[in-house]
Coordinates of N, CA and C in Angstrom, one line a residue:
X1 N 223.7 5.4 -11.7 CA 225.1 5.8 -11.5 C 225.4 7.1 -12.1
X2 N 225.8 8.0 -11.0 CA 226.5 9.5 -11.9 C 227.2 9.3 -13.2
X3 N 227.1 10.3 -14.3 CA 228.0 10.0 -15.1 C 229.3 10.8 -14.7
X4 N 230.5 10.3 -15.4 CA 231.2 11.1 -15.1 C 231.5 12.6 -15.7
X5 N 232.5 13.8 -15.2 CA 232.7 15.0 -15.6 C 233.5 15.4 -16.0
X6 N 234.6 14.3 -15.9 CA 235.8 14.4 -16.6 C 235.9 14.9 -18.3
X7 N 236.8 15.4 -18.7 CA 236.7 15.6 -20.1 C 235.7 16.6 -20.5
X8 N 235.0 16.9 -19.8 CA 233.8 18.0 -20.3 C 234.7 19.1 -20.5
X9 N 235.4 20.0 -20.1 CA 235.8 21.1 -20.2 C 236.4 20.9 -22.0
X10 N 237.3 20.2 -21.7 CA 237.5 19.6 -23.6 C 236.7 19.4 -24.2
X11 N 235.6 18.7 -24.2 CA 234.4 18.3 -25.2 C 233.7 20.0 -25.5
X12 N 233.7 20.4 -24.2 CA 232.6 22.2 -24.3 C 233.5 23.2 -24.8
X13 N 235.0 22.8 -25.0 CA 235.9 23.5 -26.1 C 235.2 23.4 -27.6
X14 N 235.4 22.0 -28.0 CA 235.4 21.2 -29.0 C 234.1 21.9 -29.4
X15 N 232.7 21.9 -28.6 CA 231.7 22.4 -29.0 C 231.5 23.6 -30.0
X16 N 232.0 24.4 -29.1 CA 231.9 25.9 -29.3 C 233.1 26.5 -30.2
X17 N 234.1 25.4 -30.7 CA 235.2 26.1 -31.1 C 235.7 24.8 -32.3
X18 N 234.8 24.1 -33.5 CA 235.3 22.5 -33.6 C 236.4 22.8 -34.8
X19 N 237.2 22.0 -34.4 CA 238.2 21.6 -35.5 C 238.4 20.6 -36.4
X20 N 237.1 20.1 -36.6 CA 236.6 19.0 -37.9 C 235.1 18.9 -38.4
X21 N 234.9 18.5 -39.2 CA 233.7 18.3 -39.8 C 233.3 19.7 -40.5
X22 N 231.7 19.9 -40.4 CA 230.8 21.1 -40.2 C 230.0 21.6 -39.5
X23 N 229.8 22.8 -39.4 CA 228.6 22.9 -38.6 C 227.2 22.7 -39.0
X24 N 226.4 22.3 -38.1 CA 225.5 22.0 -37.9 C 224.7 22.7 -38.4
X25 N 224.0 21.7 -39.3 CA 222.1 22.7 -39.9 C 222.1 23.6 -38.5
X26 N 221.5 24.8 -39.0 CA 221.4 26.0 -38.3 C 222.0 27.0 -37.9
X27 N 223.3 26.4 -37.7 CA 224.6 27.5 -37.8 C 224.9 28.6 -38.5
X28 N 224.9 28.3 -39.6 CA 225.2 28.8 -40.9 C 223.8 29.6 -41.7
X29 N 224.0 30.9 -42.2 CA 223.3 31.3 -43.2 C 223.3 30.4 -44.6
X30 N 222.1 29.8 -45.1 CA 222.7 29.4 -46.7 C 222.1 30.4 -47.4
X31 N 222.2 30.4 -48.4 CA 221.8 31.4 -49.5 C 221.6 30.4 -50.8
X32 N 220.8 31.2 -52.4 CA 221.1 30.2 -53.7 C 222.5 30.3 -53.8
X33 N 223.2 29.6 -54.3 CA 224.3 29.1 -54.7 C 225.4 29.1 -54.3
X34 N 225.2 28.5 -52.7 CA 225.9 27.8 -51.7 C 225.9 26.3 -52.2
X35 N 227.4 26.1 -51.7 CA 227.7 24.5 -51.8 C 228.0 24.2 -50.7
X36 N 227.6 23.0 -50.1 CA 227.9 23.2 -48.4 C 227.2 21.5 -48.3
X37 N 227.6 20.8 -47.5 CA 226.8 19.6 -46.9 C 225.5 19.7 -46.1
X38 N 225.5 21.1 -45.9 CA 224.7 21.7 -45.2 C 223.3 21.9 -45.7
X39 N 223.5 22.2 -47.1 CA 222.2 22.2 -48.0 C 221.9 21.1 -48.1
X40 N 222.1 20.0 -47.9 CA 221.6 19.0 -48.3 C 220.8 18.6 -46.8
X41 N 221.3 18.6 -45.9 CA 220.6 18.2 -44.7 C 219.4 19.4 -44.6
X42 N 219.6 20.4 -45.3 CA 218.2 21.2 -45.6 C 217.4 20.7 -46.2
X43 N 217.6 20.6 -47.8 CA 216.8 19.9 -48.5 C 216.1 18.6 -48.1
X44 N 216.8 18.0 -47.1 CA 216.3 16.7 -46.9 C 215.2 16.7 -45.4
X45 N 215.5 18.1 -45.2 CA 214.2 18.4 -44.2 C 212.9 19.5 -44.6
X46 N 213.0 19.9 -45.8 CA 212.3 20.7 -46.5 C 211.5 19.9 -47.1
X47 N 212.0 18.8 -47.7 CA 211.5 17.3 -48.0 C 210.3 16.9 -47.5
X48 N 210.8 16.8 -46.4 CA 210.0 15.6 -45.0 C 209.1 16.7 -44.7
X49 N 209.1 17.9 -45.0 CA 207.9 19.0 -44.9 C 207.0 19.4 -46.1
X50 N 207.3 18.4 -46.8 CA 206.8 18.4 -48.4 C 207.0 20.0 -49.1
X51 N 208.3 20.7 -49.1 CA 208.5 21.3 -49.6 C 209.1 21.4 -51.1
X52 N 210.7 20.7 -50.5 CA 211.4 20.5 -51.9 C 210.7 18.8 -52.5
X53 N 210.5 19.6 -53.9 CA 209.9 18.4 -54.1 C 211.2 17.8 -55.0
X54 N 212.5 18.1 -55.4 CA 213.3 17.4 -56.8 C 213.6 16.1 -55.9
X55 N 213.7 14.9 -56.6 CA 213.8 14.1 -56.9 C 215.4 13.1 -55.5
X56 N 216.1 14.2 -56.2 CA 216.9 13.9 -54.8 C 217.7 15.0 -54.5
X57 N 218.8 15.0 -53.2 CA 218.9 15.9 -52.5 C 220.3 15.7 -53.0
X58 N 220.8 17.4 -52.9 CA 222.3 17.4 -53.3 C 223.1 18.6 -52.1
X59 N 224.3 19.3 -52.6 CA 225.1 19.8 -51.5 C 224.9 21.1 -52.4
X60 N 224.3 21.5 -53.3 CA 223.6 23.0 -53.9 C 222.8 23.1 -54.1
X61 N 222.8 24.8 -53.4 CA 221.6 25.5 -53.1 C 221.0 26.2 -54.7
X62 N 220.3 25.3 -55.7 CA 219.6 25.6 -56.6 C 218.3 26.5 -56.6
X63 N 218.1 26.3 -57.6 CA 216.4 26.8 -57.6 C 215.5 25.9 -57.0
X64 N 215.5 24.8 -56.9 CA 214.5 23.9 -56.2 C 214.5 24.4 -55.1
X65 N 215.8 24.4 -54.3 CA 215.9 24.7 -53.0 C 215.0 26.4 -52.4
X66 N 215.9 27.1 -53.6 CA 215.5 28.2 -53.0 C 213.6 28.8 -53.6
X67 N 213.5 28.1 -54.4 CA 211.5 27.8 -54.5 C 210.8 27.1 -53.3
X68 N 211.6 25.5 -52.8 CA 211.2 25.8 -51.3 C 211.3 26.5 -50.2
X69 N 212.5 27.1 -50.1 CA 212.9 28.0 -48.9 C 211.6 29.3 -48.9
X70 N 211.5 29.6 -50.4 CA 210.2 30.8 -50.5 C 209.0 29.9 -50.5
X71 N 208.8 28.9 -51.0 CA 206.8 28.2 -50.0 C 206.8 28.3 -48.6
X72 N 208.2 28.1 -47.9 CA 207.8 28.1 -46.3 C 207.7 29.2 -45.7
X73 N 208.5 30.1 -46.2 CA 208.3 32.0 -45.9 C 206.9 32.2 -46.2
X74 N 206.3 32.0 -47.3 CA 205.3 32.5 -47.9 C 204.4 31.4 -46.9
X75 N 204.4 30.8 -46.6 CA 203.0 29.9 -46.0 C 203.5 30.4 -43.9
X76 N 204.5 30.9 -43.6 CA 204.4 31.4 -42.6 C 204.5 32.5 -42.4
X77 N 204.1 33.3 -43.0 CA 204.2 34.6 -43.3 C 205.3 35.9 -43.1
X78 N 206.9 34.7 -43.5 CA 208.0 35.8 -43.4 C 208.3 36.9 -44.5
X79 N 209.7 37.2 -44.1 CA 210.5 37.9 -45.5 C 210.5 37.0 -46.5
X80 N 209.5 36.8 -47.6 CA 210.3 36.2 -49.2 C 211.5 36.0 -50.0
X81 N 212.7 35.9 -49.2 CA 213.7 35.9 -50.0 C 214.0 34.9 -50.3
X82 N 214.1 33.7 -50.5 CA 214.4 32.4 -50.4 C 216.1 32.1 -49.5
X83 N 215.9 33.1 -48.5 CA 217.4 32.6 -48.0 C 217.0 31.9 -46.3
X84 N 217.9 30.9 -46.5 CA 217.8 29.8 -45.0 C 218.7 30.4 -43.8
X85 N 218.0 31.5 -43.1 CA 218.6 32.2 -41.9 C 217.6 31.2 -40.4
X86 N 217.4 32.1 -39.2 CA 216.9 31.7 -38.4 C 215.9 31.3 -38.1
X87 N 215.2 32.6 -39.0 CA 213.4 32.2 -39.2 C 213.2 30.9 -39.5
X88 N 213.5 30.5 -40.7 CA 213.7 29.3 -41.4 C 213.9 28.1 -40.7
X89 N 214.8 28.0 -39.9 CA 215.3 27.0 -39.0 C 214.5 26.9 -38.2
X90 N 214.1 27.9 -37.3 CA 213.1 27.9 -36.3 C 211.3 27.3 -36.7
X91 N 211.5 27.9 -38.2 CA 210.1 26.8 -38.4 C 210.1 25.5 -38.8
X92 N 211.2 25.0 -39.3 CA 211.5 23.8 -39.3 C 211.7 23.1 -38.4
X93 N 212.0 23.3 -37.2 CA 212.4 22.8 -36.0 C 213.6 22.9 -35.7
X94 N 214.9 23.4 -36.1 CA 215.9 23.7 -36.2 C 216.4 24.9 -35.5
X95 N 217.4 24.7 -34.6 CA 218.2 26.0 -34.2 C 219.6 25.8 -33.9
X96 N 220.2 26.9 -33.8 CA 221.6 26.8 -33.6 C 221.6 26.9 -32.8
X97 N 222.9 26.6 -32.4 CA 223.7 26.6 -31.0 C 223.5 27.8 -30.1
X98 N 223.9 29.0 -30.9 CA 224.2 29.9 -30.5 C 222.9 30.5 -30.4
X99 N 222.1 30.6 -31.4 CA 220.7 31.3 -30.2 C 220.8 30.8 -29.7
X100 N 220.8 29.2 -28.9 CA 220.6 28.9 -27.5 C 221.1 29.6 -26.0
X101 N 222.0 30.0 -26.7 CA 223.5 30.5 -25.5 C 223.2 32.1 -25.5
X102 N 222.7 32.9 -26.4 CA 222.5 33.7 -27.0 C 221.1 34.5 -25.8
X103 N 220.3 33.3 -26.0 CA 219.5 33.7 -25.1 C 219.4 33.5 -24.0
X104 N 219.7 32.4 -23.6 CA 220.4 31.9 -21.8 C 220.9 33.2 -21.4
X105 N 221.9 33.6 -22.0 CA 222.8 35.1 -21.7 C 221.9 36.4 -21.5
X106 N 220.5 36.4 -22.4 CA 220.1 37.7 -22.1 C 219.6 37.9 -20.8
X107 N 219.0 36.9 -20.0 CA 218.4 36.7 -18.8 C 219.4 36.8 -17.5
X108 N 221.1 36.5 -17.8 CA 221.6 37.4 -16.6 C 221.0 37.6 -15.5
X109 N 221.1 37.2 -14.6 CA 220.5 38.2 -13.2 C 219.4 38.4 -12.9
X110 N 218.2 37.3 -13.6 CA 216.8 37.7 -13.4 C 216.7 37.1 -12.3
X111 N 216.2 37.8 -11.1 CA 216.0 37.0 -9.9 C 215.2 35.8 -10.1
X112 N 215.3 34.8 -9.4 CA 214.7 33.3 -9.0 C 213.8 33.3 -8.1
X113 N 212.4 32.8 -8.6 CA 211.3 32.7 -8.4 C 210.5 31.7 -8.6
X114 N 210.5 30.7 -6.9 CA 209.6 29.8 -6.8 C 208.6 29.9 -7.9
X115 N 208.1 28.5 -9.0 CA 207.3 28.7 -10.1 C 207.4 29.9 -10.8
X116 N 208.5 30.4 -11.0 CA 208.5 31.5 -12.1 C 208.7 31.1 -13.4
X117 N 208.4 31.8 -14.3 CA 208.6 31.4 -16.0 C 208.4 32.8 -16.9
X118 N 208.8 33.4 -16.4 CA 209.0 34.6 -17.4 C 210.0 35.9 -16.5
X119 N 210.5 36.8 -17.7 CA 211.6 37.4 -17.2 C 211.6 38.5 -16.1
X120 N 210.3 38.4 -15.0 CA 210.4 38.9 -13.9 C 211.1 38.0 -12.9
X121 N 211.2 36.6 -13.2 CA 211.8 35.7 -12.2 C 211.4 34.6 -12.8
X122 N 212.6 33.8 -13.0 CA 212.6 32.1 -13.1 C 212.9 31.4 -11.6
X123 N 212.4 30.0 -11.8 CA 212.9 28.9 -11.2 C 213.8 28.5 -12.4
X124 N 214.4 27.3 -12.0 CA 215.2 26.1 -13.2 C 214.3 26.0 -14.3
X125 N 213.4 25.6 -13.7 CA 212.7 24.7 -15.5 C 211.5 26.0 -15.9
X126 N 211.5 27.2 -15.1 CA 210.7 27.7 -16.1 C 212.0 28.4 -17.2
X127 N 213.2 28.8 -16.5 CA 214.2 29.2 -17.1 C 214.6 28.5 -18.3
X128 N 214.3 27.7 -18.3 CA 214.7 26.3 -19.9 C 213.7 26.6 -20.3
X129 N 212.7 26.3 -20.2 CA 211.2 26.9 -20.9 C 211.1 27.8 -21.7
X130 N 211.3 28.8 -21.0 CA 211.4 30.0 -21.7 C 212.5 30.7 -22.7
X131 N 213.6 30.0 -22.4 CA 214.6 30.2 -23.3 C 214.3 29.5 -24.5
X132 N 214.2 27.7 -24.4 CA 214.3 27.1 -25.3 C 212.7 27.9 -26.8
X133 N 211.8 28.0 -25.7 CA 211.0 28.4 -26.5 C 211.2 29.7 -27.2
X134 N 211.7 30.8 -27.0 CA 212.5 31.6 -27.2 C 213.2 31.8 -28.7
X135 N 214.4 30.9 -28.4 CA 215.4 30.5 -29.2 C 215.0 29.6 -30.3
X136 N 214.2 28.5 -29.9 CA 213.8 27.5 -30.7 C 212.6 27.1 -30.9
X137 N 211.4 27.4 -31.2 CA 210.5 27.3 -30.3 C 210.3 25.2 -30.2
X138 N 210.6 25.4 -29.0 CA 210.9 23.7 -28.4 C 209.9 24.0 -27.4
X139 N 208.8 23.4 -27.1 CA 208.0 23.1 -25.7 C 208.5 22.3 -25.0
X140 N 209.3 22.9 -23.8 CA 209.5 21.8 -22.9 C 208.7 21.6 -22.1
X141 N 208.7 20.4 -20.9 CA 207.3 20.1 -20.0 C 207.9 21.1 -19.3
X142 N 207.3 21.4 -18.1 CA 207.4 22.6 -17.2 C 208.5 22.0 -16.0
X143 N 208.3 20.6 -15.4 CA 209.0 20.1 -14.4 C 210.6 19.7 -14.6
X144 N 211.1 19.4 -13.7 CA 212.8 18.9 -14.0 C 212.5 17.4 -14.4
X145 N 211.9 17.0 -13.8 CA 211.5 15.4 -13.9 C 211.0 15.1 -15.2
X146 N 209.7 15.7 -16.0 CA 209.3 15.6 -17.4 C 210.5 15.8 -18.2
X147 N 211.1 17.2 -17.9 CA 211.8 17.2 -19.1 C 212.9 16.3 -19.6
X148 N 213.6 15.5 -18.6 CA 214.4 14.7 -18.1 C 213.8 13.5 -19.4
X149 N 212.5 13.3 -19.2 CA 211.8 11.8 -19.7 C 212.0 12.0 -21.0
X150 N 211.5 13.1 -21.3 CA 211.5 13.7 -23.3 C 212.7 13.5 -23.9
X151 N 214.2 13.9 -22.9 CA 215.1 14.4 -23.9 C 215.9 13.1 -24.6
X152 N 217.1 13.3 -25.1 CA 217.9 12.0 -25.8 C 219.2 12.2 -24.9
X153 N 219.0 11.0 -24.6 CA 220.9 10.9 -24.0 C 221.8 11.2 -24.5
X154 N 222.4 11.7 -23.8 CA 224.0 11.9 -24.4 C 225.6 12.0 -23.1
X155 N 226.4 11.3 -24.0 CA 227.3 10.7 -23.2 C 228.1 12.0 -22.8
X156 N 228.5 12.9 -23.2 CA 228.9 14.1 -22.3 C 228.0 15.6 -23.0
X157 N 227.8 16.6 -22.4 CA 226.8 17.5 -22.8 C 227.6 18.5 -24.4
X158 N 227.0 19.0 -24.9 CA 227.2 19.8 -26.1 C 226.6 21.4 -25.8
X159 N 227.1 22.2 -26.6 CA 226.2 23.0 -26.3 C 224.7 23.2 -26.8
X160 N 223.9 24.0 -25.5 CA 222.6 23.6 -25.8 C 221.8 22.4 -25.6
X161 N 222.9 21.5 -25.3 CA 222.1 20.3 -24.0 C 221.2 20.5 -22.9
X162 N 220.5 20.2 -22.0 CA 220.0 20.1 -20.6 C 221.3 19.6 -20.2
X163 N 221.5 20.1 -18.6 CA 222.2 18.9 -17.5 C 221.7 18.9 -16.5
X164 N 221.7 17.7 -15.8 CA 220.4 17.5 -14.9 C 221.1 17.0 -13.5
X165 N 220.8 17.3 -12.2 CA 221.3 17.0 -11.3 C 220.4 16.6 -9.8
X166 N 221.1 15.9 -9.2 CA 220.0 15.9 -7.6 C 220.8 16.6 -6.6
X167 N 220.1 17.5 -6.8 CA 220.9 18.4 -5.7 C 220.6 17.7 -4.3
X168 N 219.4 17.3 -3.7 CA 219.0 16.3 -2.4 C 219.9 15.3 -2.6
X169 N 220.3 14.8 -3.4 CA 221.1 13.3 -2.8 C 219.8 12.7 -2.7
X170 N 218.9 12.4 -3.4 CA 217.8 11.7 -2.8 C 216.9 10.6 -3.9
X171 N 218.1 11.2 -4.7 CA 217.6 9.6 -6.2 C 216.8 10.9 -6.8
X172 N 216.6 11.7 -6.9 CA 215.6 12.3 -7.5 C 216.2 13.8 -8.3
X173 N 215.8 14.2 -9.8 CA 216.0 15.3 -10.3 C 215.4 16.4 -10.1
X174 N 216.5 17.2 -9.3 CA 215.5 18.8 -9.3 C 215.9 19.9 -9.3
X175 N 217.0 19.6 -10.3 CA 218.0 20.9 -10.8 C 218.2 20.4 -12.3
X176 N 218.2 22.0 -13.2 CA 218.7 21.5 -14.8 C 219.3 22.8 -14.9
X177 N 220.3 22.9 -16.0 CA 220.1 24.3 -16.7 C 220.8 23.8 -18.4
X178 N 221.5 24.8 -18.7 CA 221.6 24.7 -20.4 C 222.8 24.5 -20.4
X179 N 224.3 24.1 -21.3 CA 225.3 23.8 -21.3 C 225.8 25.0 -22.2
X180 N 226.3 26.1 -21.8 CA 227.5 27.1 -22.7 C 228.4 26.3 -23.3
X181 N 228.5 25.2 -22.9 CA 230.3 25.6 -23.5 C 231.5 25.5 -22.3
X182 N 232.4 25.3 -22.8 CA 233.8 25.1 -21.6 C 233.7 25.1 -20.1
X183 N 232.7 24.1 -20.1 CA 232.8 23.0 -19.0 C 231.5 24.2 -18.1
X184 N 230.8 25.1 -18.6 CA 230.1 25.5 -17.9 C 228.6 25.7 -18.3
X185 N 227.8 26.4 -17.4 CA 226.3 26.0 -17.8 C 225.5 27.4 -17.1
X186 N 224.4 27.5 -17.5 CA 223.7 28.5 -17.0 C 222.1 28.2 -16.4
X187 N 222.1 28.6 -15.5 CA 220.7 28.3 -14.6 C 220.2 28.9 -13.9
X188 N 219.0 28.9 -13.2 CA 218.3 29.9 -12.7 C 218.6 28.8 -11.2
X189 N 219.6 29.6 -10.6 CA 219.8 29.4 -8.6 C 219.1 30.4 -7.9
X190 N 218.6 29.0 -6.9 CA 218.2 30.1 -6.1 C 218.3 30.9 -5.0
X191 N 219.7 30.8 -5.3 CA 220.6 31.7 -4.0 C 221.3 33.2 -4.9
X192 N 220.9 32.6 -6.4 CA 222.0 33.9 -7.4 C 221.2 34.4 -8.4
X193 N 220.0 33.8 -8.6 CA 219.1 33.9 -9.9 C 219.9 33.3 -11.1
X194 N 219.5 34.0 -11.8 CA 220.3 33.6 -13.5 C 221.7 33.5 -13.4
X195 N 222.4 32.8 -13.5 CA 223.9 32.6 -13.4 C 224.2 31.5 -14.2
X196 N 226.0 32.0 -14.1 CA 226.6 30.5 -14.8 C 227.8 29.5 -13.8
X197 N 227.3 28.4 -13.6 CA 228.3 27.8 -12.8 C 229.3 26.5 -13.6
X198 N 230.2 26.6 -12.7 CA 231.2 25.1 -13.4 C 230.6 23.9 -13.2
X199 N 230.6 23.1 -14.5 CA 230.1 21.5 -13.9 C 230.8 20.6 -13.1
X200 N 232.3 20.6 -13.5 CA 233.3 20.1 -12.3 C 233.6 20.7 -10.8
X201 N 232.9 22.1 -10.8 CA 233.2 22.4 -9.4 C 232.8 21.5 -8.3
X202 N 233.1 21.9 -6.8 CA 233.0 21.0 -5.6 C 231.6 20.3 -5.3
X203 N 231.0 21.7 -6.0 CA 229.3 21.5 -5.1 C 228.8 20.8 -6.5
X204 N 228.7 21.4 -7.8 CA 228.0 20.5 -8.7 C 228.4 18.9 -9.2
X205 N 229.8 19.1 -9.2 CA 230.0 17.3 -9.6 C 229.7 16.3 -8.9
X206 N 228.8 16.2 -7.9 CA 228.7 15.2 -7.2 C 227.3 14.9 -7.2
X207 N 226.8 16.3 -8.1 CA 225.3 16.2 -8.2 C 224.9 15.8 -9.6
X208 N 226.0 15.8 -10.4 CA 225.6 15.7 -11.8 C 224.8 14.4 -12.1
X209 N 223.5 14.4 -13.0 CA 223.3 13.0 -13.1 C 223.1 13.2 -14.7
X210 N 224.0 13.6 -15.3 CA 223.5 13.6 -17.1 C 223.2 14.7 -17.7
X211 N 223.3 14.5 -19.2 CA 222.9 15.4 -19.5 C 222.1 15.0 -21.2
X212 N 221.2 15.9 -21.8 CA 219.9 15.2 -22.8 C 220.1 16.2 -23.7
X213 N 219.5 16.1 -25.0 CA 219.6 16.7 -25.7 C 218.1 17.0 -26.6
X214 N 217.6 18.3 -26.9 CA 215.8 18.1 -27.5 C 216.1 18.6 -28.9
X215 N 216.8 18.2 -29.6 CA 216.7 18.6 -31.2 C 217.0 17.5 -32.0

């Protein structure tokens, strides 16, 4: 059964614009002697990478923290500063929102190209491919159908989700692109190339079948 579309425009506000909580590991630069909830959802993945070794994880950015932030620079061969920017995130497995959207956006207008995957021409899923890996480096599978199988459900899209659709009416996925934000999305068509369309409009809400999330 379709999910529904309702309320998306609201939710892809909320995303891109929130008025509670924090933002999400990745968002945010930390630096040493940040206080933030944020550091700790670091530490506790620096952790699981056998980085930070103290004992337990707190909401400041100490010297533990910033001795691991410099082993993972130094063993992947970045800048040594011990500060948690992109790089950082990106080798942890971690990215923000905004590369995601960031880079969706650079690709504008790249014409659409049966089996394409790089910025002379996309299809759909080389266009997610190449971004996500891009931005994040995320491997997606190459098909609409694999990537579909990999991701995590989610009950209305965020940004930086998949959304997945049948454009056939035929029980079957063979359209995806990335979720901006306020109720809209970006994909590689192949009547427009790189573009952004509305999820509630005439022609896509009837095709919508969900949307997933790979982080």
């Amino acid at each position: 059964m379709k999910k529904l579309v309702s309320g998306i425009i609201v939710a892809g506000v909320l995303a891109v614009n929130p008025v509670a909580g924090h933002a999400a590991l990745g968002d945010n630069t930390l630096k040493p002697e940040t206080h933030d909830s944020d550091v700790q959802d670091l530490q506790a993945l620096l952790k699981k990478k056998g980085y930070f070794t103290y004992h337990e994880t707190t909401n400041y950015f100490g010297p533990y923290t910033e001795s691991a932030v410099k082993k993972l620079q130094k063993e992947k061969g970045m800048n040594v500063d011990g500060v948690a920017g992109d790089s950082v995130y990106k080798a942890l497995g971690v990215f923000s929102k905004q590369a995601i959207v960031d880079q969706a956006e650079e690709y504008r207008g790249t014409p659409y190209e049966w089996g394409g995957e790089t910025p002379d021409g996309f299809d759909c899923s080389g266009y997610l491919n190449y971004i996500f890996d891009k931005a994040a480096n995320i491997d997606l599978p190459r098909v609409v159908k694999d990537i579909h199988e990999e991701g995590t459900s989610v009950d209305s899209p965020h940004v930086g989700d998949i959304v997945f659709f049948d454009v056939e009416g035929n029980g079957n996925l063979s359209h995806a692109g990335v979720y901006v934000g306020d109720g809209k999305f970006m994909h590689a068509s192949s009547s427009k190339g790189v573009t952004t369309s509305e999820l509630d409009s005439s022609y896509w809400a009837p095709k919508y079948e969900g949307a997933k999330r790979y982080r």
